[in-house]
Coordinates of C-alpha atoms in Angstrom, one line a residue:
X1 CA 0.5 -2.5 -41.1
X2 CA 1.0 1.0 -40.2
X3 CA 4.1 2.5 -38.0
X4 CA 2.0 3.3 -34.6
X5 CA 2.6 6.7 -33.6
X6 CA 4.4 8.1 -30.6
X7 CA 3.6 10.9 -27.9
X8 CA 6.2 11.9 -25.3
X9 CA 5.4 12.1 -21.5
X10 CA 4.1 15.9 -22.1
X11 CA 1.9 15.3 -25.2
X12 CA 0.4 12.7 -23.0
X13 CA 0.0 14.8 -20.0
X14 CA -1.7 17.7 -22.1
X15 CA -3.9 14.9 -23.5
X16 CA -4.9 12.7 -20.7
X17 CA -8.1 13.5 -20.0
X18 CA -9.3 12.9 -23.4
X19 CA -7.4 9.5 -23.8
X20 CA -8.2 6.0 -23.5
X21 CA -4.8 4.9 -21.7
X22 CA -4.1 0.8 -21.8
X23 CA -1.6 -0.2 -19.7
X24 CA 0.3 -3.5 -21.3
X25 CA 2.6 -4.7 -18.2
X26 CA 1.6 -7.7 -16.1
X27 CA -0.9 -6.5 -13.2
X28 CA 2.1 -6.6 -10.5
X29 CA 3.7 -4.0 -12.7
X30 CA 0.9 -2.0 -13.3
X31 CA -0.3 -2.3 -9.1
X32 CA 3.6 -0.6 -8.6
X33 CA 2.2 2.4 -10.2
X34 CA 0.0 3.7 -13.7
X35 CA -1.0 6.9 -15.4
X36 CA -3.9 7.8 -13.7
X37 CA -7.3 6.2 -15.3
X38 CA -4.9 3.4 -16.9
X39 CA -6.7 0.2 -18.2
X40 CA -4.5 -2.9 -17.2
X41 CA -5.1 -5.3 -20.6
X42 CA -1.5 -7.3 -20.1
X43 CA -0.2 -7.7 -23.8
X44 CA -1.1 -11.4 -23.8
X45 CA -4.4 -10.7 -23.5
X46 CA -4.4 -8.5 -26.3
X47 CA -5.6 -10.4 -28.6
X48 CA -8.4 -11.5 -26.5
X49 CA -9.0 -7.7 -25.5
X50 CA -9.5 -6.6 -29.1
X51 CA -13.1 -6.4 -29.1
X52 CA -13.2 -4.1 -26.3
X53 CA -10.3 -1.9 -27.5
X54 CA -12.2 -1.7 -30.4
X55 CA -15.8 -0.2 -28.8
X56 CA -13.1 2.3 -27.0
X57 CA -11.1 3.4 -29.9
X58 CA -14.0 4.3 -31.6
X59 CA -14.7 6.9 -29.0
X60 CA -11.6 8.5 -28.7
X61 CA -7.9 8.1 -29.3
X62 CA -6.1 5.4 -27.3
X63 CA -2.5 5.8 -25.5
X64 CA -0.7 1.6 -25.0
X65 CA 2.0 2.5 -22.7
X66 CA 4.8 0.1 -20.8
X67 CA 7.4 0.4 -18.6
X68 CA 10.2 1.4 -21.7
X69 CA 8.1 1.6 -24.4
X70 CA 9.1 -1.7 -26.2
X71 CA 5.7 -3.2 -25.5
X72 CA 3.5 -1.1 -26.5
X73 CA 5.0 -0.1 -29.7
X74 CA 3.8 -4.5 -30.1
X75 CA 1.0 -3.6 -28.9
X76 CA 0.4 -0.8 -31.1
X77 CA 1.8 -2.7 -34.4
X78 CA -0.7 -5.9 -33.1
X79 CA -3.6 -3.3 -33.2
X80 CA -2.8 -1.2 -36.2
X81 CA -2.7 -4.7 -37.9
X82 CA -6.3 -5.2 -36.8
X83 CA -7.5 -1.5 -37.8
X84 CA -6.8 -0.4 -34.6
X85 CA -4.9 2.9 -34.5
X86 CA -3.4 3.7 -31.2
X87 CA -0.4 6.0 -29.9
X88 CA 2.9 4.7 -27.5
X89 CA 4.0 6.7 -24.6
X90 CA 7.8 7.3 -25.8
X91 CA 10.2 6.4 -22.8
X92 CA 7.0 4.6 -20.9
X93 CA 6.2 5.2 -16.9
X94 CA 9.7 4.7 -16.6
X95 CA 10.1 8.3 -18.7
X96 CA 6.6 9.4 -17.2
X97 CA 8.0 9.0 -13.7
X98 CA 11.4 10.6 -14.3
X99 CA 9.5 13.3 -15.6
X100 CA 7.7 13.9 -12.0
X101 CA 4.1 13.1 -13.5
X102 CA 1.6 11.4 -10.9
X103 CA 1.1 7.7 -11.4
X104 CA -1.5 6.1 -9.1
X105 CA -0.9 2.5 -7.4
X106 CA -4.3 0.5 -6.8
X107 CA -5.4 0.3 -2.9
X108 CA -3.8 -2.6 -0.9
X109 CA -1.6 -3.5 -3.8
X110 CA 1.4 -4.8 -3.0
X111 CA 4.2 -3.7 -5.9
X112 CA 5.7 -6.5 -7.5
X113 CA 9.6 -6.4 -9.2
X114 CA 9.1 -5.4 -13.0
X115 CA 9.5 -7.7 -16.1
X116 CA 13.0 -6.4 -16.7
X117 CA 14.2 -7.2 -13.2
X118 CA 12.5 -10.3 -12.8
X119 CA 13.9 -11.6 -16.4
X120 CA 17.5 -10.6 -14.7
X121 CA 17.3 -12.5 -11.9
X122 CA 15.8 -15.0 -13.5
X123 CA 18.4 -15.0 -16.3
X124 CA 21.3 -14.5 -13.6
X125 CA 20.1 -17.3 -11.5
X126 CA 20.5 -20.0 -14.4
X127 CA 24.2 -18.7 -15.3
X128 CA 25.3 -19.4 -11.8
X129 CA 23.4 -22.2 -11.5
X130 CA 25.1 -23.7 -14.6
X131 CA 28.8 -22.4 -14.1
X132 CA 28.4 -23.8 -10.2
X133 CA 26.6 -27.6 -11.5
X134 CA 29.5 -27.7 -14.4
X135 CA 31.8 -27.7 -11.8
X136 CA 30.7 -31.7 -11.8
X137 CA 28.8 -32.1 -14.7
X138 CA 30.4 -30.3 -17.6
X139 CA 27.4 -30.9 -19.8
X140 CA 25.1 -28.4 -17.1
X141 CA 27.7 -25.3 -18.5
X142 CA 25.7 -25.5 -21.7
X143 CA 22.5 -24.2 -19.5
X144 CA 24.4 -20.6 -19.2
X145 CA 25.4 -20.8 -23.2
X146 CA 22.3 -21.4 -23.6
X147 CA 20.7 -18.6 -21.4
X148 CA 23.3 -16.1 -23.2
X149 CA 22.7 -17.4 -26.2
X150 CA 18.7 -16.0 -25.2
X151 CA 20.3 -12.7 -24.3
X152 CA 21.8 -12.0 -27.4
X153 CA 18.8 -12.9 -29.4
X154 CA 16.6 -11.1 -27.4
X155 CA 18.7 -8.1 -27.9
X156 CA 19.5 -8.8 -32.0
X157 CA 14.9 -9.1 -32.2
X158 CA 13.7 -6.7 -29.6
X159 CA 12.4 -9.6 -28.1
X160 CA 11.9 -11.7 -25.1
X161 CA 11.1 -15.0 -24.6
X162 CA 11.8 -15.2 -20.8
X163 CA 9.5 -12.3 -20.4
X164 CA 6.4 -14.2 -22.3
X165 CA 7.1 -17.2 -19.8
X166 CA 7.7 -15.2 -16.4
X167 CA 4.3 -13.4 -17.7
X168 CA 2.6 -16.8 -17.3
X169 CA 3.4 -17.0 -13.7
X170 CA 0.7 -16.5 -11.1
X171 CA 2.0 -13.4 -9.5
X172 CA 2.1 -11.9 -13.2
X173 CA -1.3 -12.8 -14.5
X174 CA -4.6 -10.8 -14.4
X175 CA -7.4 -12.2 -11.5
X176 CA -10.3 -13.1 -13.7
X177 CA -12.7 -10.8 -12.6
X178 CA -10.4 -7.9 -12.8
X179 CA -9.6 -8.3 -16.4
X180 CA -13.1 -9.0 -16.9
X181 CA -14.2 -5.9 -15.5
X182 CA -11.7 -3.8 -17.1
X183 CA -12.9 -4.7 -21.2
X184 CA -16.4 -4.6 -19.9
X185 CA -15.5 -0.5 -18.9
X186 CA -13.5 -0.3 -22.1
X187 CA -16.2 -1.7 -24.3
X188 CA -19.1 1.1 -22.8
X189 CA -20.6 -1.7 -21.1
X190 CA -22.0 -1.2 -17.3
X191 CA -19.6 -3.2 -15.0
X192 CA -18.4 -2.5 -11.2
X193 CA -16.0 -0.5 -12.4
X194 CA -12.5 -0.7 -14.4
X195 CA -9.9 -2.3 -12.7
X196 CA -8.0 0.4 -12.6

């Protein structure tokens, strides 16, 4: 497997109009704002996607970019292990954002909370839920060990198992016919459009 390369929020914005930019976050995340001509493919789907990512690789070079950068350098290391070489945006839309560079929200959208704030309320809510029902069940005080002990390990591996099952929930998964849409545009093919 090959290290995926990296191009910072400049690189990108000298580049964009000759790359093939896949947005990995969950579509609430990508409706709260995208680089411009973004492809939402969320990183489960990747695997799924691959064909598609394929067609578009091999017309031009491809750009995987997150909110931090953490999932697209998966991404990246999940398609270089397929033949697939593609570049990560370096500080993700959070950096691209900071840096005053346009991002563009889909029409009627609503914006959703991102993956990071949803895992900390998520995370939060189950230590206080634990502390306040060990109050009269000691045994419940192991649900917060528990959700630190997730914490720690998701820090020690880069990882995050909260996040893969927050990504399974409704508000976080792609409509159908949007995701459909979008690898039909990424693989050449004539659809309504990318879901973009």
């Amino acid at each position: 497997m090959t290290t995926p390369t990296a191009l910072t929020a400049e690189q990108a914005g000298d580049r964009l109009h000759e790359l093939t930019v896949i947005d990995v976050r969950t579509p609430g995340e990508y409706a709260s704002g995208h680089l411009p001509g973004a492809y939402n493919v969320p990183l489960d789907h990747l695997d799924a996607a691959l064909p598609a990512i394929k067609a578009a690789a091999d017309r031009g070079d491809l750009l995987v970019v997150c909110a931090s950068g953490a999932r697209s350098s998966r991404a990246c290391a999940v398609l270089a292990a397929h033949g697939v070489a593609a570049a990560t945006l370096t500080g993700g839309t959070d950096t691209w954002r900071q840096l005053g560079h346009d991002v563009h929200r889909p029409e009627g959208a609503r914006a959703a909370w991102t993956m990071e704030r949803q895992v900390r309320m998520t995370a939060g809510s189950l230590v206080l839920a634990g502390i306040a029902l060990g109050r009269r069940l000691p045994g419940a005080r192991l649900l917060s060990a528990g959700v630190a002990g997730g914490l720690v390990l998701s820090a020690l591996t880069d990882t995050c198992g909260m996040a893969r099952l927050l990504a399974k929930l409704p508000h976080n998964r792609p409509k159908a016919g949007d995701l459909d849409t979008t690898l039909a545009a990424l693989a050449g093919r004539r659809a309504d459009g990318p879901a973009r």
